[in-house]
Every structure is written in structure tokens, then in C-alpha cells.
């Protein structure tokens, strides 16, 4: 996954998702749960989790108002502990239902 900085909306491209504190907390819980389950170095995952939870509780993420900004900052925080350049947080806009329908049909045709 790759974090992408926020860019102005373009025609046909959705605005970056605006986040409130509750959404940030839910995202952090979800991401840290996944990290705890699958990250190869459990002790490093625990350190990253501690840093992110402290930052969330301490208001370090309060000024990050869009999903791309928040994802980028989480990536920076994770990499500051892990030094793992393969570890990224990303936000992807939802895809239209027709996109997924097309994808499913293409797979079924094979």
C-alpha cells in the first residue's frame, strides 16, 4: 500500500474523504488489529501500536482532516519505528458499483 498526498479533486475523481475523530479512531483500531495479527515482528508491531495510540490520544492527528493526509502520517509514524519501507497506509476512494460488476463479469468469462 502507498500513501498519496491529498490533491485537488478533478472531474470524475472523488474528493478525498473528510475524517472526524471517531473515524480516525476506528481506522486506527482496524489498522492496528491487522498489524498485530500479520506483522512479521510482533515486538515492532507493539511499538508502532503504542506510538500511534499515544499520538491519537495526544491530539497529534487532530489537524489531519482528510484520509490521504491521515494515511501519510500513519505511514511516517509506522516507518519511524519499523524502518520498513514496505509498510504503507493508503486510502482508496470507493469504486462505483458498475466497476465491480464489470470485474466480476470478466472473471466469470474466463
PDB file of N, CA and C in Angstrom:
ATOM      1  N   UNK A   1       0.835  -1.168   0.000  1.00  0.00           N
ATOM      2  CA  UNK A   1       0.000   0.000   0.000  1.00  0.00           C
ATOM      3  C   UNK A   1       0.881   1.233   0.000  1.00  0.00           C
ATOM      4  N   UNK A   2       0.409   2.304  -0.621  1.00  0.00           N
ATOM      5  CA  UNK A   2       1.172   3.528  -0.718  1.00  0.00           C
ATOM      6  C   UNK A   2       0.295   4.685  -0.303  1.00  0.00           C
ATOM      7  N   UNK A   3       0.793   5.565   0.541  1.00  0.00           N
ATOM      8  CA  UNK A   3       0.064   6.767   0.932  1.00  0.00           C
ATOM      9  C   UNK A   3       0.271   7.835  -0.127  1.00  0.00           C
ATOM     10  N   UNK A   4      -0.803   8.515  -0.480  1.00  0.00           N
ATOM     11  CA  UNK A   4      -0.743   9.538  -1.516  1.00  0.00           C
ATOM     12  C   UNK A   4      -1.176  10.861  -0.922  1.00  0.00           C
ATOM     13  N   UNK A   5      -0.418  11.953  -1.164  1.00  0.00           N
ATOM     14  CA  UNK A   5      -0.842  13.239  -0.622  1.00  0.00           C
ATOM     15  C   UNK A   5      -2.155  13.694  -1.245  1.00  0.00           C
ATOM     16  N   UNK A   6      -2.901  14.487  -0.497  1.00  0.00           N
ATOM     17  CA  UNK A   6      -4.173  14.989  -0.992  1.00  0.00           C
ATOM     18  C   UNK A   6      -3.957  15.861  -2.213  1.00  0.00           C
ATOM     19  N   UNK A   7      -4.817  15.699  -3.201  1.00  0.00           N
ATOM     20  CA  UNK A   7      -4.740  16.502  -4.418  1.00  0.00           C
ATOM     21  C   UNK A   7      -6.103  17.123  -4.663  1.00  0.00           C
ATOM     22  N   UNK A   8      -6.141  18.254  -5.363  1.00  0.00           N
ATOM     23  CA  UNK A   8      -7.437  18.846  -5.668  1.00  0.00           C
ATOM     24  C   UNK A   8      -8.280  17.870  -6.488  1.00  0.00           C
ATOM     25  N   UNK A   9      -9.570  17.893  -6.240  1.00  0.00           N
ATOM     26  CA  UNK A   9     -10.460  16.998  -6.982  1.00  0.00           C
ATOM     27  C   UNK A   9     -10.447  17.372  -8.451  1.00  0.00           C
ATOM     28  N   UNK A  10     -10.462  16.357  -9.268  1.00  0.00           N
ATOM     29  CA  UNK A  10     -10.535  16.550 -10.705  1.00  0.00           C
ATOM     30  C   UNK A  10     -11.847  15.957 -11.176  1.00  0.00           C
ATOM     31  N   UNK A  11     -12.264  16.330 -12.385  1.00  0.00           N
ATOM     32  CA  UNK A  11     -13.507  15.810 -12.909  1.00  0.00           C
ATOM     33  C   UNK A  11     -13.456  14.286 -12.937  1.00  0.00           C
ATOM     34  N   UNK A  12     -14.491  13.662 -12.402  1.00  0.00           N
ATOM     35  CA  UNK A  12     -14.546  12.213 -12.376  1.00  0.00           C
ATOM     36  C   UNK A  12     -13.761  11.595 -11.232  1.00  0.00           C
ATOM     37  N   UNK A  13     -13.103  12.423 -10.458  1.00  0.00           N
ATOM     38  CA  UNK A  13     -12.300  11.929  -9.337  1.00  0.00           C
ATOM     39  C   UNK A  13     -12.923  12.436  -8.039  1.00  0.00           C
ATOM     40  N   UNK A  14     -13.237  11.546  -7.090  1.00  0.00           N
ATOM     41  CA  UNK A  14     -13.906  11.985  -5.869  1.00  0.00           C
ATOM     42  C   UNK A  14     -12.996  12.821  -4.980  1.00  0.00           C
ATOM     43  N   UNK A  15     -13.636  13.676  -4.184  1.00  0.00           N
ATOM     44  CA  UNK A  15     -12.908  14.446  -3.179  1.00  0.00           C
ATOM     45  C   UNK A  15     -12.302  13.468  -2.167  1.00  0.00           C
ATOM     46  N   UNK A  16     -11.133  13.802  -1.602  1.00  0.00           N
ATOM     47  CA  UNK A  16     -10.603  12.951  -0.530  1.00  0.00           C
ATOM     48  C   UNK A  16     -11.593  12.892   0.634  1.00  0.00           C
ATOM     49  N   UNK A  17     -11.709  11.746   1.234  1.00  0.00           N
ATOM     50  CA  UNK A  17     -12.632  11.539   2.341  1.00  0.00           C
ATOM     51  C   UNK A  17     -12.256  12.427   3.518  1.00  0.00           C
ATOM     52  N   UNK A  18     -13.213  13.209   4.010  1.00  0.00           N
ATOM     53  CA  UNK A  18     -13.006  14.024   5.206  1.00  0.00           C
ATOM     54  C   UNK A  18     -13.178  13.128   6.433  1.00  0.00           C
ATOM     55  N   UNK A  19     -12.309  13.306   7.417  1.00  0.00           N
ATOM     56  CA  UNK A  19     -12.332  12.462   8.612  1.00  0.00           C
ATOM     57  C   UNK A  19     -12.660  13.265   9.861  1.00  0.00           C
ATOM     58  N   UNK A  20     -13.418  12.657  10.754  1.00  0.00           N
ATOM     59  CA  UNK A  20     -13.595  13.226  12.083  1.00  0.00           C
ATOM     60  C   UNK A  20     -12.835  12.335  13.070  1.00  0.00           C
ATOM     61  N   UNK A  21     -12.846  12.721  14.339  1.00  0.00           N
ATOM     62  CA  UNK A  21     -12.068  11.981  15.345  1.00  0.00           C
ATOM     63  C   UNK A  21     -12.537  10.536  15.486  1.00  0.00           C
ATOM     64  N   UNK A  22     -13.831  10.332  15.410  1.00  0.00           N
ATOM     65  CA  UNK A  22     -14.368   8.972  15.545  1.00  0.00           C
ATOM     66  C   UNK A  22     -13.896   8.083  14.391  1.00  0.00           C
ATOM     67  N   UNK A  23     -13.876   8.630  13.192  1.00  0.00           N
ATOM     68  CA  UNK A  23     -13.414   7.860  12.027  1.00  0.00           C
ATOM     69  C   UNK A  23     -11.926   7.544  12.144  1.00  0.00           C
ATOM     70  N   UNK A  24     -11.147   8.498  12.639  1.00  0.00           N
ATOM     71  CA  UNK A  24      -9.711   8.260  12.814  1.00  0.00           C
ATOM     72  C   UNK A  24      -9.484   7.156  13.840  1.00  0.00           C
ATOM     73  N   UNK A  25     -10.223   7.213  14.946  1.00  0.00           N
ATOM     74  CA  UNK A  25     -10.074   6.193  15.982  1.00  0.00           C
ATOM     75  C   UNK A  25     -10.456   4.810  15.447  1.00  0.00           C
ATOM     76  N   UNK A  26     -11.532   4.735  14.671  1.00  0.00           N
ATOM     77  CA  UNK A  26     -11.955   3.449  14.093  1.00  0.00           C
ATOM     78  C   UNK A  26     -10.907   2.933  13.108  1.00  0.00           C
ATOM     79  N   UNK A  27     -10.349   3.836  12.311  1.00  0.00           N
ATOM     80  CA  UNK A  27      -9.310   3.431  11.348  1.00  0.00           C
ATOM     81  C   UNK A  27      -8.082   2.916  12.083  1.00  0.00           C
ATOM     82  N   UNK A  28      -7.667   3.625  13.124  1.00  0.00           N
ATOM     83  CA  UNK A  28      -6.500   3.205  13.904  1.00  0.00           C
ATOM     84  C   UNK A  28      -6.746   1.830  14.516  1.00  0.00           C
ATOM     85  N   UNK A  29      -7.910   1.626  15.101  1.00  0.00           N
ATOM     86  CA  UNK A  29      -8.221   0.312  15.693  1.00  0.00           C
ATOM     87  C   UNK A  29      -8.133  -0.800  14.653  1.00  0.00           C
ATOM     88  N   UNK A  30      -8.706  -0.559  13.495  1.00  0.00           N
ATOM     89  CA  UNK A  30      -8.707  -1.560  12.437  1.00  0.00           C
ATOM     90  C   UNK A  30      -7.294  -1.849  11.929  1.00  0.00           C
ATOM     91  N   UNK A  31      -6.541  -0.795  11.678  1.00  0.00           N
ATOM     92  CA  UNK A  31      -5.178  -0.948  11.153  1.00  0.00           C
ATOM     93  C   UNK A  31      -4.283  -1.648  12.172  1.00  0.00           C
ATOM     94  N   UNK A  32      -4.377  -1.234  13.431  1.00  0.00           N
ATOM     95  CA  UNK A  32      -3.508  -1.832  14.447  1.00  0.00           C
ATOM     96  C   UNK A  32      -3.883  -3.283  14.728  1.00  0.00           C
ATOM     97  N   UNK A  33      -5.153  -3.624  14.636  1.00  0.00           N
ATOM     98  CA  UNK A  33      -5.566  -5.018  14.790  1.00  0.00           C
ATOM     99  C   UNK A  33      -4.934  -5.868  13.693  1.00  0.00           C
ATOM    100  N   UNK A  34      -5.002  -5.376  12.460  1.00  0.00           N
ATOM    101  CA  UNK A  34      -4.396  -6.112  11.340  1.00  0.00           C
ATOM    102  C   UNK A  34      -2.886  -6.201  11.508  1.00  0.00           C
ATOM    103  N   UNK A  35      -2.270  -5.111  11.913  1.00  0.00           N
ATOM    104  CA  UNK A  35      -0.824  -5.097  12.097  1.00  0.00           C
ATOM    105  C   UNK A  35      -0.402  -6.100  13.176  1.00  0.00           C
ATOM    106  N   UNK A  36      -1.133  -6.130  14.277  1.00  0.00           N
ATOM    107  CA  UNK A  36      -0.826  -7.077  15.354  1.00  0.00           C
ATOM    108  C   UNK A  36      -0.956  -8.525  14.895  1.00  0.00           C
ATOM    109  N   UNK A  37      -1.873  -8.779  13.992  1.00  0.00           N
ATOM    110  CA  UNK A  37      -2.098 -10.150  13.525  1.00  0.00           C
ATOM    111  C   UNK A  37      -1.066 -10.617  12.513  1.00  0.00           C
ATOM    112  N   UNK A  38      -0.607  -9.715  11.629  1.00  0.00           N
ATOM    113  CA  UNK A  38       0.176 -10.190  10.497  1.00  0.00           C
ATOM    114  C   UNK A  38       1.600  -9.654  10.406  1.00  0.00           C
ATOM    115  N   UNK A  39       1.946  -8.633  11.178  1.00  0.00           N
ATOM    116  CA  UNK A  39       3.293  -8.079  11.013  1.00  0.00           C
ATOM    117  C   UNK A  39       4.328  -9.086  11.508  1.00  0.00           C
ATOM    118  N   UNK A  40       5.376  -9.250  10.764  1.00  0.00           N
ATOM    119  CA  UNK A  40       6.350 -10.315  10.979  1.00  0.00           C
ATOM    120  C   UNK A  40       7.114 -10.189  12.303  1.00  0.00           C
ATOM    121  N   UNK A  41       7.244  -8.972  12.818  1.00  0.00           N
ATOM    122  CA  UNK A  41       7.959  -8.752  14.076  1.00  0.00           C
ATOM    123  C   UNK A  41       6.968  -8.241  15.120  1.00  0.00           C
ATOM    124  N   UNK A  42       6.418  -9.136  15.951  1.00  0.00           N
ATOM    125  CA  UNK A  42       5.381  -8.733  16.909  1.00  0.00           C
ATOM    126  C   UNK A  42       5.821  -7.617  17.856  1.00  0.00           C
ATOM    127  N   UNK A  43       7.082  -7.623  18.272  1.00  0.00           N
ATOM    128  CA  UNK A  43       7.535  -6.584  19.197  1.00  0.00           C
ATOM    129  C   UNK A  43       7.580  -5.219  18.518  1.00  0.00           C
ATOM    130  N   UNK A  44       7.886  -5.180  17.233  1.00  0.00           N
ATOM    131  CA  UNK A  44       7.884  -3.923  16.476  1.00  0.00           C
ATOM    132  C   UNK A  44       6.445  -3.461  16.266  1.00  0.00           C
ATOM    133  N   UNK A  45       5.544  -4.397  15.984  1.00  0.00           N
ATOM    134  CA  UNK A  45       4.126  -4.061  15.838  1.00  0.00           C
ATOM    135  C   UNK A  45       3.601  -3.438  17.130  1.00  0.00           C
ATOM    136  N   UNK A  46       4.011  -3.988  18.271  1.00  0.00           N
ATOM    137  CA  UNK A  46       3.572  -3.445  19.558  1.00  0.00           C
ATOM    138  C   UNK A  46       4.097  -2.021  19.766  1.00  0.00           C
ATOM    139  N   UNK A  47       5.347  -1.765  19.378  1.00  0.00           N
ATOM    140  CA  UNK A  47       5.909  -0.414  19.494  1.00  0.00           C
ATOM    141  C   UNK A  47       5.172   0.570  18.589  1.00  0.00           C
ATOM    142  N   UNK A  48       4.881   0.143  17.356  1.00  0.00           N
ATOM    143  CA  UNK A  48       4.150   1.015  16.431  1.00  0.00           C
ATOM    144  C   UNK A  48       2.757   1.306  16.965  1.00  0.00           C
ATOM    145  N   UNK A  49       2.108   0.286  17.496  1.00  0.00           N
ATOM    146  CA  UNK A  49       0.778   0.442  18.059  1.00  0.00           C
ATOM    147  C   UNK A  49       0.789   1.441  19.212  1.00  0.00           C
ATOM    148  N   UNK A  50       1.769   1.317  20.077  1.00  0.00           N
ATOM    149  CA  UNK A  50       1.873   2.230  21.215  1.00  0.00           C
ATOM    150  C   UNK A  50       2.055   3.675  20.750  1.00  0.00           C
ATOM    151  N   UNK A  51       2.939   3.906  19.787  1.00  0.00           N
ATOM    152  CA  UNK A  51       3.171   5.256  19.271  1.00  0.00           C
ATOM    153  C   UNK A  51       1.899   5.850  18.673  1.00  0.00           C
ATOM    154  N   UNK A  52       1.213   5.085  17.833  1.00  0.00           N
ATOM    155  CA  UNK A  52       0.029   5.603  17.159  1.00  0.00           C
ATOM    156  C   UNK A  52      -1.092   5.870  18.162  1.00  0.00           C
ATOM    157  N   UNK A  53      -1.272   4.980  19.117  1.00  0.00           N
ATOM    158  CA  UNK A  53      -2.309   5.210  20.137  1.00  0.00           C
ATOM    159  C   UNK A  53      -1.980   6.446  20.988  1.00  0.00           C
ATOM    160  N   UNK A  54      -0.712   6.638  21.333  1.00  0.00           N
ATOM    161  CA  UNK A  54      -0.314   7.839  22.081  1.00  0.00           C
ATOM    162  C   UNK A  54      -0.559   9.098  21.256  1.00  0.00           C
ATOM    163  N   UNK A  55      -0.203   9.046  19.984  1.00  0.00           N
ATOM    164  CA  UNK A  55      -0.401  10.203  19.116  1.00  0.00           C
ATOM    165  C   UNK A  55      -1.885  10.530  18.953  1.00  0.00           C
ATOM    166  N   UNK A  56      -2.710   9.503  18.802  1.00  0.00           N
ATOM    167  CA  UNK A  56      -4.145   9.722  18.661  1.00  0.00           C
ATOM    168  C   UNK A  56      -4.707  10.355  19.937  1.00  0.00           C
ATOM    169  N   UNK A  57      -4.361   9.784  21.078  1.00  0.00           N
ATOM    170  CA  UNK A  57      -4.854  10.298  22.356  1.00  0.00           C
ATOM    171  C   UNK A  57      -4.311  11.697  22.657  1.00  0.00           C
ATOM    172  N   UNK A  58      -3.096  11.981  22.210  1.00  0.00           N
ATOM    173  CA  UNK A  58      -2.470  13.270  22.480  1.00  0.00           C
ATOM    174  C   UNK A  58      -2.816  14.365  21.488  1.00  0.00           C
ATOM    175  N   UNK A  59      -3.669  14.063  20.521  1.00  0.00           N
ATOM    176  CA  UNK A  59      -4.103  15.081  19.574  1.00  0.00           C
ATOM    177  C   UNK A  59      -3.152  15.335  18.413  1.00  0.00           C
ATOM    178  N   UNK A  60      -2.178  14.458  18.237  1.00  0.00           N
ATOM    179  CA  UNK A  60      -1.199  14.649  17.157  1.00  0.00           C
ATOM    180  C   UNK A  60      -1.830  14.567  15.772  1.00  0.00           C
ATOM    181  N   UNK A  61      -2.976  13.920  15.673  1.00  0.00           N
ATOM    182  CA  UNK A  61      -3.622  13.736  14.374  1.00  0.00           C
ATOM    183  C   UNK A  61      -4.815  14.675  14.171  1.00  0.00           C
ATOM    184  N   UNK A  62      -5.058  15.558  15.126  1.00  0.00           N
ATOM    185  CA  UNK A  62      -6.247  16.410  15.073  1.00  0.00           C
ATOM    186  C   UNK A  62      -6.301  17.307  13.840  1.00  0.00           C
ATOM    187  N   UNK A  63      -5.168  17.773  13.359  1.00  0.00           N
ATOM    188  CA  UNK A  63      -5.155  18.681  12.209  1.00  0.00           C
ATOM    189  C   UNK A  63      -5.157  17.970  10.866  1.00  0.00           C
ATOM    190  N   UNK A  64      -5.163  16.664  10.877  1.00  0.00           N
ATOM    191  CA  UNK A  64      -5.194  15.883   9.633  1.00  0.00           C
ATOM    192  C   UNK A  64      -6.660  15.600   9.320  1.00  0.00           C
ATOM    193  N   UNK A  65      -7.185  16.304   8.333  1.00  0.00           N
ATOM    194  CA  UNK A  65      -8.627  16.282   8.108  1.00  0.00           C
ATOM    195  C   UNK A  65      -9.091  15.435   6.937  1.00  0.00           C
ATOM    196  N   UNK A  66      -8.175  14.886   6.168  1.00  0.00           N
ATOM    197  CA  UNK A  66      -8.588  14.016   5.061  1.00  0.00           C
ATOM    198  C   UNK A  66      -7.899  12.666   5.182  1.00  0.00           C
ATOM    199  N   UNK A  67      -8.512  11.677   4.561  1.00  0.00           N
ATOM    200  CA  UNK A  67      -7.957  10.318   4.611  1.00  0.00           C
ATOM    201  C   UNK A  67      -6.547  10.243   4.032  1.00  0.00           C
ATOM    202  N   UNK A  68      -6.245  10.891   2.891  1.00  0.00           N
ATOM    203  CA  UNK A  68      -4.873  10.812   2.385  1.00  0.00           C
ATOM    204  C   UNK A  68      -3.840  11.428   3.337  1.00  0.00           C
ATOM    205  N   UNK A  69      -4.182  12.545   3.972  1.00  0.00           N
ATOM    206  CA  UNK A  69      -3.261  13.165   4.941  1.00  0.00           C
ATOM    207  C   UNK A  69      -3.018  12.233   6.125  1.00  0.00           C
ATOM    208  N   UNK A  70      -4.095  11.655   6.634  1.00  0.00           N
ATOM    209  CA  UNK A  70      -4.000  10.762   7.784  1.00  0.00           C
ATOM    210  C   UNK A  70      -3.201   9.511   7.435  1.00  0.00           C
ATOM    211  N   UNK A  71      -3.455   8.942   6.264  1.00  0.00           N
ATOM    212  CA  UNK A  71      -2.724   7.752   5.822  1.00  0.00           C
ATOM    213  C   UNK A  71      -1.236   8.037   5.703  1.00  0.00           C
ATOM    214  N   UNK A  72      -0.901   9.183   5.155  1.00  0.00           N
ATOM    215  CA  UNK A  72       0.505   9.563   5.001  1.00  0.00           C
ATOM    216  C   UNK A  72       1.190   9.690   6.355  1.00  0.00           C
ATOM    217  N   UNK A  73       0.513  10.316   7.310  1.00  0.00           N
ATOM    218  CA  UNK A  73       1.100  10.490   8.641  1.00  0.00           C
ATOM    219  C   UNK A  73       1.245   9.156   9.362  1.00  0.00           C
ATOM    220  N   UNK A  74       0.255   8.272   9.228  1.00  0.00           N
ATOM    221  CA  UNK A  74       0.380   6.946   9.845  1.00  0.00           C
ATOM    222  C   UNK A  74       1.562   6.187   9.247  1.00  0.00           C
ATOM    223  N   UNK A  75       1.736   6.299   7.941  1.00  0.00           N
ATOM    224  CA  UNK A  75       2.881   5.653   7.293  1.00  0.00           C
ATOM    225  C   UNK A  75       4.183   6.183   7.883  1.00  0.00           C
ATOM    226  N   UNK A  76       4.296   7.496   8.022  1.00  0.00           N
ATOM    227  CA  UNK A  76       5.502   8.095   8.611  1.00  0.00           C
ATOM    228  C   UNK A  76       5.736   7.573  10.021  1.00  0.00           C
ATOM    229  N   UNK A  77       4.665   7.515  10.825  1.00  0.00           N
ATOM    230  CA  UNK A  77       4.806   7.041  12.202  1.00  0.00           C
ATOM    231  C   UNK A  77       5.220   5.575  12.247  1.00  0.00           C
ATOM    232  N   UNK A  78       4.598   4.741  11.428  1.00  0.00           N
ATOM    233  CA  UNK A  78       4.975   3.332  11.401  1.00  0.00           C
ATOM    234  C   UNK A  78       6.427   3.156  10.981  1.00  0.00           C
ATOM    235  N   UNK A  79       6.835   3.867   9.951  1.00  0.00           N
ATOM    236  CA  UNK A  79       8.198   3.720   9.450  1.00  0.00           C
ATOM    237  C   UNK A  79       9.229   4.326  10.397  1.00  0.00           C
ATOM    238  N   UNK A  80       8.837   5.283  11.225  1.00  0.00           N
ATOM    239  CA  UNK A  80       9.783   5.850  12.197  1.00  0.00           C
ATOM    240  C   UNK A  80      10.201   4.806  13.232  1.00  0.00           C
ATOM    241  N   UNK A  81       9.344   3.839  13.471  1.00  0.00           N
ATOM    242  CA  UNK A  81       9.647   2.750  14.412  1.00  0.00           C
ATOM    243  C   UNK A  81      10.238   1.550  13.678  1.00  0.00           C
ATOM    244  N   UNK A  82       9.580   1.135  12.597  1.00  0.00           N
ATOM    245  CA  UNK A  82       9.929  -0.122  11.941  1.00  0.00           C
ATOM    246  C   UNK A  82      11.069   0.000  10.939  1.00  0.00           C
ATOM    247  N   UNK A  83      11.251   1.190  10.372  1.00  0.00           N
ATOM    248  CA  UNK A  83      12.219   1.405   9.280  1.00  0.00           C
ATOM    249  C   UNK A  83      11.914   0.482   8.109  1.00  0.00           C
ATOM    250  N   UNK A  84      10.661   0.077   8.000  1.00  0.00           N
ATOM    251  CA  UNK A  84      10.195  -0.852   6.969  1.00  0.00           C
ATOM    252  C   UNK A  84       9.546  -0.040   5.852  1.00  0.00           C
ATOM    253  N   UNK A  85      10.263   0.143   4.766  1.00  0.00           N
ATOM    254  CA  UNK A  85       9.755   0.949   3.646  1.00  0.00           C
ATOM    255  C   UNK A  85       8.664   0.225   2.861  1.00  0.00           C
ATOM    256  N   UNK A  86       8.404  -1.032   3.188  1.00  0.00           N
ATOM    257  CA  UNK A  86       7.320  -1.777   2.544  1.00  0.00           C
ATOM    258  C   UNK A  86       5.993  -1.568   3.263  1.00  0.00           C
ATOM    259  N   UNK A  87       6.032  -0.982   4.442  1.00  0.00           N
ATOM    260  CA  UNK A  87       4.832  -0.787   5.255  1.00  0.00           C
ATOM    261  C   UNK A  87       4.247   0.594   4.963  1.00  0.00           C
ATOM    262  N   UNK A  88       3.062   0.611   4.363  1.00  0.00           N
ATOM    263  CA  UNK A  88       2.383   1.856   4.000  1.00  0.00           C
ATOM    264  C   UNK A  88       0.916   1.768   4.394  1.00  0.00           C
ATOM    265  N   UNK A  89       0.337   2.917   4.656  1.00  0.00           N
ATOM    266  CA  UNK A  89      -1.103   3.027   4.844  1.00  0.00           C
ATOM    267  C   UNK A  89      -1.614   3.851   3.679  1.00  0.00           C
ATOM    268  N   UNK A  90      -2.723   3.426   3.098  1.00  0.00           N
ATOM    269  CA  UNK A  90      -3.273   4.127   1.944  1.00  0.00           C
ATOM    270  C   UNK A  90      -4.770   4.227   2.071  1.00  0.00           C
ATOM    271  N   UNK A  91      -5.306   5.245   1.453  1.00  0.00           N
ATOM    272  CA  UNK A  91      -6.748   5.388   1.319  1.00  0.00           C
ATOM    273  C   UNK A  91      -7.078   5.318  -0.156  1.00  0.00           C
ATOM    274  N   UNK A  92      -8.073   4.530  -0.463  1.00  0.00           N
ATOM    275  CA  UNK A  92      -8.529   4.438  -1.850  1.00  0.00           C
ATOM    276  C   UNK A  92      -9.997   4.827  -1.878  1.00  0.00           C
ATOM    277  N   UNK A  93     -10.368   5.702  -2.804  1.00  0.00           N
ATOM    278  CA  UNK A  93     -11.785   6.077  -2.882  1.00  0.00           C
ATOM    279  C   UNK A  93     -12.626   4.872  -3.260  1.00  0.00           C
ATOM    280  N   UNK A  94     -13.867   4.852  -2.824  1.00  0.00           N
ATOM    281  CA  UNK A  94     -14.737   3.741  -3.196  1.00  0.00           C
ATOM    282  C   UNK A  94     -14.908   3.679  -4.708  1.00  0.00           C
ATOM    283  N   UNK A  95     -15.009   2.480  -5.201  1.00  0.00           N
ATOM    284  CA  UNK A  95     -15.210   2.298  -6.640  1.00  0.00           C
ATOM    285  C   UNK A  95     -16.708   2.207  -6.920  1.00  0.00           C
ATOM    286  N   UNK A  96     -17.122   2.716  -8.078  1.00  0.00           N
ATOM    287  CA  UNK A  96     -18.552   2.608  -8.419  1.00  0.00           C
ATOM    288  C   UNK A  96     -18.961   1.146  -8.547  1.00  0.00           C
ATOM    289  N   UNK A  97     -20.215   0.880  -8.242  1.00  0.00           N
ATOM    290  CA  UNK A  97     -20.724  -0.496  -8.307  1.00  0.00           C
ATOM    291  C   UNK A  97     -20.522  -1.089  -9.692  1.00  0.00           C
ATOM    292  N   UNK A  98     -20.658  -0.283 -10.730  1.00  0.00           N
ATOM    293  CA  UNK A  98     -20.505  -0.811 -12.081  1.00  0.00           C
ATOM    294  C   UNK A  98     -19.092  -1.308 -12.342  1.00  0.00           C
ATOM    295  N   UNK A  99     -18.093  -0.682 -11.697  1.00  0.00           N
ATOM    296  CA  UNK A  99     -16.710  -1.136 -11.855  1.00  0.00           C
ATOM    297  C   UNK A  99     -16.576  -2.570 -11.362  1.00  0.00           C
ATOM    298  N   UNK A 100     -17.117  -2.826 -10.162  1.00  0.00           N
ATOM    299  CA  UNK A 100     -17.003  -4.174  -9.603  1.00  0.00           C
ATOM    300  C   UNK A 100     -17.811  -5.168 -10.414  1.00  0.00           C
ATOM    301  N   UNK A 101     -18.971  -4.764 -10.917  1.00  0.00           N
ATOM    302  CA  UNK A 101     -19.758  -5.657 -11.755  1.00  0.00           C
ATOM    303  C   UNK A 101     -18.997  -6.057 -13.003  1.00  0.00           C
ATOM    304  N   UNK A 102     -18.309  -5.113 -13.607  1.00  0.00           N
ATOM    305  CA  UNK A 102     -17.510  -5.398 -14.793  1.00  0.00           C
ATOM    306  C   UNK A 102     -16.383  -6.367 -14.444  1.00  0.00           C
ATOM    307  N   UNK A 103     -15.738  -6.129 -13.319  1.00  0.00           N
ATOM    308  CA  UNK A 103     -14.650  -7.002 -12.897  1.00  0.00           C
ATOM    309  C   UNK A 103     -15.148  -8.425 -12.672  1.00  0.00           C
ATOM    310  N   UNK A 104     -16.271  -8.568 -12.021  1.00  0.00           N
ATOM    311  CA  UNK A 104     -16.817  -9.893 -11.742  1.00  0.00           C
ATOM    312  C   UNK A 104     -17.157 -10.599 -13.043  1.00  0.00           C
ATOM    313  N   UNK A 105     -17.772  -9.882 -13.976  1.00  0.00           N
ATOM    314  CA  UNK A 105     -18.124 -10.493 -15.260  1.00  0.00           C
ATOM    315  C   UNK A 105     -16.877 -10.937 -16.007  1.00  0.00           C
ATOM    316  N   UNK A 106     -15.822 -10.138 -15.971  1.00  0.00           N
ATOM    317  CA  UNK A 106     -14.605 -10.517 -16.663  1.00  0.00           C
ATOM    318  C   UNK A 106     -14.016 -11.793 -16.073  1.00  0.00           C
ATOM    319  N   UNK A 107     -14.040 -11.924 -14.752  1.00  0.00           N
ATOM    320  CA  UNK A 107     -13.508 -13.129 -14.143  1.00  0.00           C
ATOM    321  C   UNK A 107     -14.363 -14.342 -14.462  1.00  0.00           C
ATOM    322  N   UNK A 108     -15.653 -14.163 -14.564  1.00  0.00           N
ATOM    323  CA  UNK A 108     -16.545 -15.288 -14.851  1.00  0.00           C
ATOM    324  C   UNK A 108     -16.412 -15.764 -16.285  1.00  0.00           C
ATOM    325  N   UNK A 109     -15.978 -14.876 -17.188  1.00  0.00           N
ATOM    326  CA  UNK A 109     -15.856 -15.257 -18.580  1.00  0.00           C
ATOM    327  C   UNK A 109     -14.678 -16.168 -18.815  1.00  0.00           C
ATOM    328  N   UNK A 110     -13.710 -16.170 -17.953  1.00  0.00           N
ATOM    329  CA  UNK A 110     -12.514 -16.982 -18.137  1.00  0.00           C
ATOM    330  C   UNK A 110     -12.738 -18.427 -17.906  1.00  0.00           C
TER     331      UNK A 110
END
